[in-house]
Amino acid sequence: MDQAKFLQGNLFRHIAVMSLTSSVGLMAVFAVDFIDMIFISMLGKDELAAAVGYAGAILFFTTSFNIGVAIAAGALVARALGEGAADLARRRASSTLAAGVLFSALFACLVWLNLDVLVSLIGAAGQTHALAVHYLSIIVPTLPLLLLGMAGGAILRAHGAARLAMMATVIGGVVNAALDPVLIFGFGWELTGAAIASAIARVVMAVCALVPIFRHFGGLVRPVLGDFFADLRPILAIALPAILTQLATPVGQAYVTRSMAEFGEEAVAGMAIVARMTPLAFGTLFALSGAIGPILGQNYGAGQHDRVRRTFHDSMLFTGLVVLVAALALFVLRPYIVALFSATGHSKTLIFLFCGPLALAYFFNGALFVANACFNNLGHPFYSTWLNWGRHTLGTIPFVWGGAVLWGAPGVLIGQAVGGLVFGIGALVLVRKVMSEMEVQADQQLKAPLFQRQARQIALLFARR
């Protein structure tokens, strides 16, 4: 089962199957977050809902680290499989998981020791601040377990086993959803119960992601120090810019949260509801970047550049279809969502705004997700870094500030959407440029003298060994 399955067959079908199966797993996790928010809202305490909103910004920050490592794992394994190097794929999967656990443990420790400062930076104060810190102090130490689940899922997707990767997150989400009402209401632990349920779910997710790797794909290899350090260079070459890319999003979101905090806890609670609806509504787009990575990586590794370009085009078509369906569903359901959370004032306004015109603007965020996958798998990971940081600094701060001045709390979300539109268009232009350059290089290599091509093939053979 080590063959590269994406080198043939209908690409749109591959994209749809990989994205939809991956999104089911993601949405299982996001649905649990959404249910958490419903349960917390049922307690009737605004400070608890606001604390979850502030904590969400920090958790987004920590999870982004793991996403970067998962991107590296998926890209390296898929590329090795595309080259026909199954042993190299297993070795790099093992090295990436080992390096990821080590680095995420250090990162979790650093964050845990500075929770007070981080929560203060995003605008929390008083009782809400204390609740957010308490909630995070339970979840943050489980970051290495979450990494095993996420990177393990990326390795499974690189092999084309989207269903197995999906089941790991689905089972974790089911465990979380089952424990939430028991711990929040049954034991009366409220926010503490929600945090403990999430921590247990991460343990389950890690186990469910690793077991199929051993059962179906030859398992992992014991890391040899020499091989580990040899693999560390390509791992870091993708993981570091990918981590920096992912960290841009929570930094931008932290600024948005702080801007919304100026309009009171009701506005922050409304933003927290929107923040949990967003990945639930657009979970397929969140999954798209990781889902098309193996398709791009395998075809790029095999030199099938026409299929790489078609993957990009079909991914954008898929993005447009997903946004239209999700936006229509949100528009129809928005009165019921408001009633579900008993939202009033700023909260109600923000929900109606998000479920209306702003949902359509998410197409440009989807374009950025697709572009990031292309850059990470085609040898330009720092393009993703610069674009994401640009989108969440230059594309967030001035637009959010201007929106807040002009339209208050709704203007914060409007400004954020406008910044996404600008950088989404820029990302699409840059992807087309990268693909054109890739095809020119491929033509030049075909025209190279025979002895040069043979030398490259010999070098590739030794690299696989």
Short mmCIF file of C-alpha atoms in Angstrom, two decimals:
data_model
loop_
_atom_site.label_atom_id
_atom_site.label_comp_id
_atom_site.label_asym_id
_atom_site.label_seq_id
_atom_site.Cartn_x
_atom_site.Cartn_y
_atom_site.Cartn_z
CA MET A 1 0.00 0.00 0.00
CA ASP A 2 3.00 2.32 -0.49
CA GLN A 3 2.17 3.23 -4.12
CA ALA A 4 1.47 6.84 -5.04
CA LYS A 5 -2.27 6.77 -5.84
CA PHE A 6 -2.66 10.39 -7.00
CA LEU A 7 -0.47 10.08 -10.11
CA GLN A 8 -3.49 8.99 -12.13
CA GLY A 9 -7.26 9.35 -12.05
CA ASN A 10 -9.61 12.33 -12.00
CA LEU A 11 -8.04 15.16 -10.01
CA PHE A 12 -11.29 16.89 -9.06
CA ARG A 13 -12.50 13.61 -7.62
CA HIS A 14 -9.24 13.17 -5.67
CA ILE A 15 -9.58 16.74 -4.33
CA ALA A 16 -13.24 16.28 -3.38
CA VAL A 17 -12.71 12.91 -1.69
CA MET A 18 -9.60 14.02 0.22
CA SER A 19 -11.14 17.35 1.27
CA LEU A 20 -14.55 16.03 2.25
CA THR A 21 -13.20 13.08 4.25
CA SER A 22 -10.61 15.32 5.92
CA SER A 23 -13.25 17.95 6.66
CA VAL A 24 -15.51 15.39 8.34
CA GLY A 25 -12.73 14.75 10.84
CA LEU A 26 -12.01 18.45 11.27
CA MET A 27 -15.66 19.34 11.63
CA ALA A 28 -16.05 16.67 14.28
CA VAL A 29 -13.51 18.63 16.32
CA PHE A 30 -15.02 22.01 15.40
CA ALA A 31 -18.51 20.74 16.19
CA VAL A 32 -17.33 19.85 19.67
CA ASP A 33 -15.99 23.40 20.10
CA PHE A 34 -19.35 24.69 18.91
CA ILE A 35 -21.18 22.42 21.36
CA ASP A 36 -18.82 23.58 24.12
CA MET A 37 -19.90 27.13 23.36
CA ILE A 38 -23.58 26.13 23.52
CA PHE A 39 -23.07 24.42 26.90
CA ILE A 40 -21.12 27.38 28.27
CA SER A 41 -23.82 29.78 27.02
CA MET A 42 -26.46 27.64 28.77
CA LEU A 43 -24.73 28.38 32.07
CA GLY A 44 -25.87 31.99 31.61
CA LYS A 45 -22.54 33.60 32.51
CA ASP A 46 -21.14 36.11 30.00
CA GLU A 47 -17.68 35.97 31.59
CA LEU A 48 -17.45 32.21 30.85
CA ALA A 49 -18.36 32.68 27.19
CA ALA A 50 -15.88 35.56 26.91
CA ALA A 51 -13.18 33.45 28.62
CA VAL A 52 -13.67 30.74 25.99
CA GLY A 53 -13.32 33.42 23.30
CA TYR A 54 -10.02 34.68 24.72
CA ALA A 55 -8.74 31.14 25.30
CA GLY A 56 -9.66 30.25 21.71
CA ALA A 57 -7.23 32.86 20.39
CA ILE A 58 -4.37 31.32 22.42
CA LEU A 59 -5.33 27.74 21.47
CA PHE A 60 -5.37 28.81 17.82
CA PHE A 61 -1.81 30.04 18.39
CA THR A 62 -0.62 26.73 19.89
CA THR A 63 -2.44 24.58 17.33
CA SER A 64 -0.83 26.55 14.51
CA PHE A 65 2.56 25.22 15.61
CA ASN A 66 1.30 21.66 15.15
CA ILE A 67 -0.24 22.46 11.77
CA GLY A 68 3.19 23.55 10.53
CA VAL A 69 4.78 20.24 11.57
CA ALA A 70 1.88 18.28 10.05
CA ILE A 71 2.38 20.12 6.74
CA ALA A 72 6.04 19.08 6.74
CA ALA A 73 5.17 15.44 7.51
CA GLY A 74 2.57 15.26 4.74
CA ALA A 75 4.72 17.03 2.12
CA LEU A 76 7.87 14.94 2.73
CA VAL A 77 6.07 11.59 2.87
CA ALA A 78 3.99 12.35 -0.24
CA ARG A 79 7.05 13.51 -2.19
CA ALA A 80 9.01 10.36 -1.26
CA LEU A 81 6.08 8.17 -2.29
CA GLY A 82 5.82 10.05 -5.60
CA GLU A 83 9.50 9.30 -6.22
CA GLY A 84 8.90 5.62 -5.44
CA ALA A 85 11.00 5.69 -2.24
CA ALA A 86 8.77 3.87 0.29
CA ASP A 87 11.58 3.28 2.83
CA LEU A 88 12.51 6.97 2.75
CA ALA A 89 8.83 7.84 3.30
CA ARG A 90 8.70 5.70 6.48
CA ARG A 91 11.98 7.10 7.75
CA ARG A 92 10.89 10.71 7.23
CA ALA A 93 7.52 10.03 8.86
CA SER A 94 9.36 8.73 11.94
CA SER A 95 11.83 11.62 12.03
CA THR A 96 9.09 14.22 11.64
CA LEU A 97 7.02 12.76 14.48
CA ALA A 98 10.07 12.55 16.77
CA ALA A 99 11.15 16.13 16.01
CA GLY A 100 7.59 17.39 16.29
CA VAL A 101 6.98 15.90 19.73
CA LEU A 102 10.27 17.32 21.01
CA PHE A 103 9.68 20.82 19.68
CA SER A 104 5.99 20.96 20.61
CA ALA A 105 6.79 19.92 24.19
CA LEU A 106 9.25 22.82 24.47
CA PHE A 107 6.76 25.19 22.85
CA ALA A 108 3.94 24.06 25.18
CA CYS A 109 6.18 24.64 28.19
CA LEU A 110 7.03 28.15 27.01
CA VAL A 111 3.37 29.03 26.44
CA TRP A 112 2.23 27.48 29.74
CA LEU A 113 4.76 29.54 31.71
CA ASN A 114 3.54 32.76 30.08
CA LEU A 115 -0.24 32.27 30.05
CA ASP A 116 -0.90 35.31 32.27
CA VAL A 117 1.00 37.59 29.91
CA LEU A 118 -0.49 36.11 26.72
CA VAL A 119 -4.09 36.35 27.96
CA SER A 120 -3.51 39.94 29.08
CA LEU A 121 -2.09 40.84 25.66
CA ILE A 122 -5.37 39.95 23.93
CA GLY A 123 -7.40 42.18 26.24
CA ALA A 124 -8.79 39.89 28.98
CA ALA A 125 -9.08 41.31 32.49
CA GLY A 126 -10.48 40.51 35.92
CA GLN A 127 -12.51 37.32 36.41
CA THR A 128 -12.57 36.62 32.66
CA HIS A 129 -8.76 36.69 32.61
CA ALA A 130 -8.52 34.24 35.51
CA LEU A 131 -11.02 31.85 33.90
CA ALA A 132 -9.21 31.89 30.55
CA VAL A 133 -5.84 31.17 32.19
CA HIS A 134 -7.32 28.31 34.21
CA TYR A 135 -8.92 26.77 31.11
CA LEU A 136 -5.68 27.02 29.12
CA SER A 137 -3.48 25.66 31.93
CA ILE A 138 -5.27 22.31 31.58
CA ILE A 139 -5.25 22.06 27.76
CA VAL A 140 -1.85 23.50 26.76
CA PRO A 141 0.28 20.65 28.26
CA THR A 142 -1.46 18.19 25.89
CA LEU A 143 0.02 19.95 22.84
CA PRO A 144 2.49 17.08 22.00
CA LEU A 145 -0.43 14.62 21.97
CA LEU A 146 -2.34 16.85 19.58
CA LEU A 147 0.76 16.96 17.37
CA LEU A 148 0.85 13.15 17.17
CA GLY A 149 -2.78 13.14 16.12
CA MET A 150 -2.42 15.90 13.53
CA ALA A 151 0.94 14.81 12.04
CA GLY A 152 -0.16 11.16 12.12
CA GLY A 153 -3.27 12.15 10.16
CA ALA A 154 -1.12 14.06 7.64
CA ILE A 155 1.02 10.93 7.11
CA LEU A 156 -2.10 8.85 6.51
CA ARG A 157 -3.39 11.41 3.97
CA ALA A 158 0.01 11.37 2.22
CA HIS A 159 -0.59 7.66 1.63
CA GLY A 160 -4.07 8.47 0.32
CA ALA A 161 -5.80 7.03 3.40
CA ALA A 162 -8.10 10.00 3.96
CA ARG A 163 -10.78 7.84 5.61
CA LEU A 164 -8.39 6.52 8.27
CA ALA A 165 -7.16 10.05 8.99
CA MET A 166 -10.77 11.19 9.24
CA MET A 167 -11.68 8.48 11.73
CA ALA A 168 -8.91 9.55 14.14
CA THR A 169 -10.41 13.02 14.50
CA VAL A 170 -14.00 11.79 14.41
CA ILE A 171 -13.39 9.37 17.28
CA GLY A 172 -11.59 12.10 19.23
CA GLY A 173 -14.51 14.45 18.61
CA VAL A 174 -17.09 11.86 19.70
CA VAL A 175 -15.17 11.24 22.94
CA ASN A 176 -15.04 14.98 23.59
CA ALA A 177 -18.73 15.46 22.85
CA ALA A 178 -19.69 12.53 25.11
CA LEU A 179 -17.59 13.79 28.03
CA ASP A 180 -18.64 17.45 27.79
CA PRO A 181 -22.14 17.25 29.31
CA VAL A 182 -20.99 14.73 31.92
CA LEU A 183 -18.09 16.88 33.15
CA ILE A 184 -19.65 20.34 32.61
CA PHE A 185 -23.09 19.60 34.08
CA GLY A 186 -22.97 16.13 35.68
CA PHE A 187 -19.93 16.88 37.84
CA GLY A 188 -20.64 20.61 37.86
CA TRP A 189 -17.09 21.46 36.75
CA GLU A 190 -18.23 24.02 34.14
CA LEU A 191 -15.14 25.43 32.33
CA THR A 192 -12.81 22.92 34.03
CA GLY A 193 -14.94 20.04 32.74
CA ALA A 194 -14.78 21.35 29.16
CA ALA A 195 -10.98 21.60 29.38
CA ILE A 196 -10.56 18.07 30.80
CA ALA A 197 -12.81 16.62 28.08
CA SER A 198 -10.67 18.28 25.40
CA ALA A 199 -7.46 16.96 26.97
CA ILE A 200 -8.77 13.37 27.05
CA ALA A 201 -9.94 13.66 23.43
CA ARG A 202 -6.40 14.60 22.35
CA VAL A 203 -5.05 11.37 23.88
CA VAL A 204 -7.64 9.35 21.95
CA MET A 205 -6.92 11.20 18.71
CA ALA A 206 -3.17 10.51 18.96
CA VAL A 207 -3.71 6.78 19.47
CA CYS A 208 -6.22 6.53 16.62
CA ALA A 209 -3.87 8.31 14.19
CA LEU A 210 -0.79 6.20 14.98
CA VAL A 211 -2.34 2.72 15.06
CA PRO A 212 -3.30 2.66 11.31
CA ILE A 213 0.25 3.68 10.33
CA PHE A 214 1.55 0.50 11.95
CA ARG A 215 -1.35 -1.66 10.83
CA HIS A 216 -1.50 -0.66 7.15
CA PHE A 217 1.65 1.20 6.08
CA GLY A 218 4.63 -0.63 7.53
CA GLY A 219 4.78 1.38 10.75
CA LEU A 220 7.61 3.68 11.70
CA VAL A 221 11.34 3.05 11.96
CA ARG A 222 13.38 3.54 15.10
CA PRO A 223 15.14 6.90 14.68
CA VAL A 224 18.89 6.54 14.08
CA LEU A 225 20.72 9.67 15.16
CA GLY A 226 22.53 10.07 11.85
CA ASP A 227 19.35 9.63 9.80
CA PHE A 228 17.42 11.89 12.18
CA PHE A 229 19.85 14.79 11.70
CA ALA A 230 19.94 14.12 7.95
CA ASP A 231 16.14 14.36 7.84
CA LEU A 232 16.03 17.36 10.16
CA ARG A 233 17.19 19.70 7.42
CA PRO A 234 14.33 18.98 4.95
CA ILE A 235 11.89 18.81 7.88
CA LEU A 236 12.89 22.26 9.13
CA ALA A 237 13.03 23.63 5.57
CA ILE A 238 9.26 23.04 5.33
CA ALA A 239 8.19 23.06 8.99
CA LEU A 240 9.79 26.36 10.07
CA PRO A 241 8.25 28.53 7.34
CA ALA A 242 5.00 26.56 7.67
CA ILE A 243 4.94 27.18 11.44
CA LEU A 244 5.70 30.87 10.89
CA THR A 245 2.94 30.91 8.26
CA GLN A 246 0.41 29.33 10.62
CA LEU A 247 1.39 31.54 13.57
CA ALA A 248 0.40 34.60 11.56
CA THR A 249 -3.28 33.65 11.79
CA PRO A 250 -3.58 33.63 15.60
CA VAL A 251 -1.51 36.81 15.82
CA GLY A 252 -3.97 38.53 13.50
CA GLN A 253 -6.89 36.98 15.37
CA ALA A 254 -5.46 38.20 18.67
CA TYR A 255 -5.50 41.76 17.31
CA VAL A 256 -9.10 41.28 16.16
CA THR A 257 -10.05 39.95 19.62
CA ARG A 258 -8.38 42.89 21.32
CA SER A 259 -10.15 45.33 18.99
CA MET A 260 -13.50 43.67 19.70
CA ALA A 261 -12.82 43.81 23.46
CA GLU A 262 -13.21 47.60 23.30
CA PHE A 263 -16.92 47.07 22.63
CA GLY A 264 -17.52 44.94 25.75
CA GLU A 265 -17.90 41.30 26.75
CA GLU A 266 -21.12 40.95 24.75
CA ALA A 267 -19.18 41.75 21.56
CA VAL A 268 -16.37 39.35 22.50
CA ALA A 269 -18.92 36.61 23.20
CA GLY A 270 -20.53 37.26 19.80
CA MET A 271 -17.13 37.08 18.12
CA ALA A 272 -16.43 33.80 19.97
CA ILE A 273 -19.67 32.35 18.55
CA VAL A 274 -18.69 33.49 15.04
CA ALA A 275 -15.18 32.07 15.53
CA ARG A 276 -16.67 28.65 16.30
CA MET A 277 -19.17 28.80 13.45
CA THR A 278 -16.48 29.68 10.91
CA PRO A 279 -14.56 26.38 10.91
CA LEU A 280 -17.80 24.43 11.25
CA ALA A 281 -19.27 26.14 8.18
CA PHE A 282 -16.03 26.17 6.19
CA GLY A 283 -14.35 23.07 7.60
CA THR A 284 -13.96 21.71 4.06
CA LEU A 285 -11.82 24.71 3.15
CA PHE A 286 -9.78 24.37 6.33
CA ALA A 287 -9.14 20.76 5.29
CA LEU A 288 -8.46 21.66 1.64
CA SER A 289 -4.89 22.85 2.18
CA GLY A 290 -3.81 19.65 3.90
CA ALA A 291 -5.93 17.49 1.58
CA ILE A 292 -4.45 18.70 -1.71
CA GLY A 293 -0.89 18.69 -0.33
CA PRO A 294 -0.37 14.94 -0.99
CA ILE A 295 -1.89 15.31 -4.49
CA LEU A 296 0.45 18.17 -5.33
CA GLY A 297 3.43 16.49 -3.64
CA GLN A 298 3.07 13.14 -5.41
CA ASN A 299 2.63 14.68 -8.88
CA TYR A 300 5.43 17.19 -8.32
CA GLY A 301 7.73 14.38 -7.13
CA ALA A 302 6.85 12.39 -10.27
CA GLY A 303 7.43 15.40 -12.56
CA GLN A 304 3.79 15.53 -13.76
CA HIS A 305 3.55 19.32 -13.87
CA ASP A 306 0.41 19.42 -16.00
CA ARG A 307 -1.43 17.56 -13.22
CA VAL A 308 0.02 19.96 -10.63
CA ARG A 309 -1.49 22.93 -12.50
CA ARG A 310 -4.82 21.12 -12.96
CA THR A 311 -4.88 20.34 -9.21
CA PHE A 312 -4.63 24.08 -8.52
CA HIS A 313 -7.43 24.97 -10.95
CA ASP A 314 -9.75 22.22 -9.72
CA SER A 315 -9.06 23.24 -6.10
CA MET A 316 -10.22 26.79 -6.82
CA LEU A 317 -13.38 25.48 -8.50
CA PHE A 318 -14.04 23.27 -5.48
CA THR A 319 -13.47 26.28 -3.16
CA GLY A 320 -16.07 28.36 -5.00
CA LEU A 321 -18.69 25.60 -4.81
CA VAL A 322 -18.10 25.04 -1.09
CA VAL A 323 -18.40 28.77 -0.28
CA LEU A 324 -21.68 29.12 -2.20
CA VAL A 325 -23.28 26.14 -0.44
CA ALA A 326 -22.03 27.17 3.03
CA ALA A 327 -23.04 30.83 2.60
CA LEU A 328 -26.56 29.83 1.55
CA ALA A 329 -26.93 27.48 4.52
CA LEU A 330 -25.73 30.15 6.97
CA PHE A 331 -28.12 32.74 5.53
CA VAL A 332 -31.10 30.41 5.93
CA LEU A 333 -30.11 29.31 9.44
CA ARG A 334 -29.09 32.64 10.96
CA PRO A 335 -32.36 33.30 12.88
CA TYR A 336 -32.10 29.86 14.46
CA ILE A 337 -28.43 30.36 15.37
CA VAL A 338 -29.30 33.63 17.12
CA ALA A 339 -32.10 31.88 19.02
CA LEU A 340 -29.83 28.94 19.93
CA PHE A 341 -27.40 31.25 21.73
CA SER A 342 -30.08 33.70 22.96
CA ALA A 343 -27.92 36.38 21.33
CA THR A 344 -28.85 40.04 21.68
CA GLY A 345 -27.22 43.39 20.96
CA HIS A 346 -23.71 43.17 19.50
CA SER A 347 -23.76 39.37 19.57
CA LYS A 348 -26.88 39.21 17.39
CA THR A 349 -25.54 41.85 14.99
CA LEU A 350 -22.24 40.02 14.49
CA ILE A 351 -23.95 36.67 13.88
CA PHE A 352 -26.30 38.18 11.27
CA LEU A 353 -23.36 39.93 9.58
CA PHE A 354 -21.25 36.79 9.41
CA CYS A 355 -24.15 34.66 8.16
CA GLY A 356 -24.87 37.23 5.45
CA PRO A 357 -22.42 38.93 3.07
CA LEU A 358 -19.23 38.11 4.97
CA ALA A 359 -19.70 34.37 4.38
CA LEU A 360 -19.25 34.90 0.61
CA ALA A 361 -15.99 36.77 1.23
CA TYR A 362 -14.56 33.56 2.67
CA PHE A 363 -13.76 32.50 -0.91
CA PHE A 364 -10.61 34.62 -0.69
CA ASN A 365 -9.52 32.91 2.52
CA GLY A 366 -10.00 29.63 0.65
CA ALA A 367 -7.80 30.97 -2.16
CA LEU A 368 -5.09 31.67 0.40
CA PHE A 369 -5.39 28.12 1.80
CA VAL A 370 -4.95 26.64 -1.71
CA ALA A 371 -2.01 28.95 -2.41
CA ASN A 372 -0.29 27.94 0.82
CA ALA A 373 -0.60 24.24 -0.12
CA CYS A 374 0.94 24.97 -3.52
CA PHE A 375 3.86 26.91 -2.07
CA ASN A 376 4.58 24.34 0.66
CA ASN A 377 4.62 21.43 -1.78
CA LEU A 378 6.33 23.09 -4.74
CA GLY A 379 9.46 24.23 -2.93
CA HIS A 380 8.48 27.80 -1.95
CA PRO A 381 7.30 27.53 1.68
CA PHE A 382 8.48 31.05 2.56
CA TYR A 383 6.01 32.50 0.05
CA SER A 384 3.28 31.13 2.35
CA THR A 385 5.02 32.74 5.31
CA TRP A 386 5.19 36.20 3.76
CA LEU A 387 1.65 36.07 2.40
CA ASN A 388 0.11 34.91 5.68
CA TRP A 389 2.00 37.44 7.77
CA GLY A 390 1.09 40.14 5.30
CA ARG A 391 -2.55 39.10 5.42
CA HIS A 392 -2.65 39.11 9.24
CA THR A 393 -0.70 42.34 9.73
CA LEU A 394 -1.02 44.73 6.76
CA GLY A 395 -4.19 42.94 5.72
CA THR A 396 -5.71 43.03 9.21
CA ILE A 397 -4.54 45.88 11.46
CA PRO A 398 -5.33 48.92 9.26
CA PHE A 399 -8.55 47.40 7.88
CA VAL A 400 -9.84 46.32 11.30
CA TRP A 401 -8.89 49.66 12.86
CA GLY A 402 -10.62 51.58 10.06
CA GLY A 403 -13.68 49.35 10.21
CA ALA A 404 -13.98 49.78 13.98
CA VAL A 405 -13.78 53.57 13.64
CA LEU A 406 -16.42 53.68 10.89
CA TRP A 407 -18.89 50.99 11.98
CA GLY A 408 -18.00 49.89 15.52
CA ALA A 409 -18.04 46.19 16.42
CA PRO A 410 -19.41 45.06 12.99
CA GLY A 411 -16.63 47.06 11.35
CA VAL A 412 -14.04 44.82 13.00
CA LEU A 413 -15.35 41.80 11.07
CA ILE A 414 -15.85 43.82 7.89
CA GLY A 415 -12.27 45.10 7.97
CA GLN A 416 -10.97 41.59 8.52
CA ALA A 417 -12.89 40.35 5.47
CA VAL A 418 -11.67 43.16 3.21
CA GLY A 419 -8.05 42.42 4.12
CA GLY A 420 -8.62 38.77 3.23
CA LEU A 421 -9.95 39.77 -0.20
CA VAL A 422 -6.83 41.82 -1.02
CA PHE A 423 -4.35 39.13 -0.01
CA GLY A 424 -6.40 36.28 -1.50
CA ILE A 425 -6.16 37.91 -4.94
CA GLY A 426 -2.43 38.50 -4.43
CA ALA A 427 -1.91 34.83 -3.52
CA LEU A 428 -3.61 33.65 -6.71
CA VAL A 429 -1.39 35.88 -8.88
CA LEU A 430 1.75 34.57 -7.15
CA VAL A 431 0.73 30.91 -7.52
CA ARG A 432 0.31 31.31 -11.27
CA LYS A 433 3.79 32.85 -11.46
CA VAL A 434 5.35 29.96 -9.47
CA MET A 435 3.71 27.34 -11.67
CA SER A 436 4.86 29.07 -14.85
CA GLU A 437 8.43 29.11 -13.55
CA MET A 438 8.14 25.42 -12.58
CA GLU A 439 7.08 24.47 -16.10
CA VAL A 440 9.89 26.52 -17.69
CA GLN A 441 12.45 24.73 -15.50
CA ALA A 442 10.95 21.37 -16.48
CA ASP A 443 11.28 22.24 -20.20
CA GLN A 444 14.90 23.28 -19.71
CA GLN A 445 15.70 20.00 -17.96
CA LEU A 446 14.19 18.02 -20.83
CA LYS A 447 16.45 19.90 -23.26
CA ALA A 448 19.57 19.27 -21.16
CA PRO A 449 22.24 16.91 -22.59
CA LEU A 450 21.71 13.20 -21.92
CA PHE A 451 24.72 12.86 -19.59
CA GLN A 452 23.36 15.65 -17.34
CA ARG A 453 19.98 13.91 -17.04
CA GLN A 454 21.68 10.61 -16.25
CA ALA A 455 23.78 12.31 -13.54
CA ARG A 456 20.63 13.72 -11.92
CA GLN A 457 18.97 10.29 -11.98
CA ILE A 458 22.02 8.72 -10.30
CA ALA A 459 22.03 11.48 -7.64
CA LEU A 460 18.30 10.89 -7.02
CA LEU A 461 18.93 7.15 -6.62
CA PHE A 462 21.55 7.74 -3.93
CA ALA A 463 19.29 10.31 -2.23
CA ARG A 464 16.55 7.67 -1.91
CA ARG A 465 18.97 5.32 -0.22
#
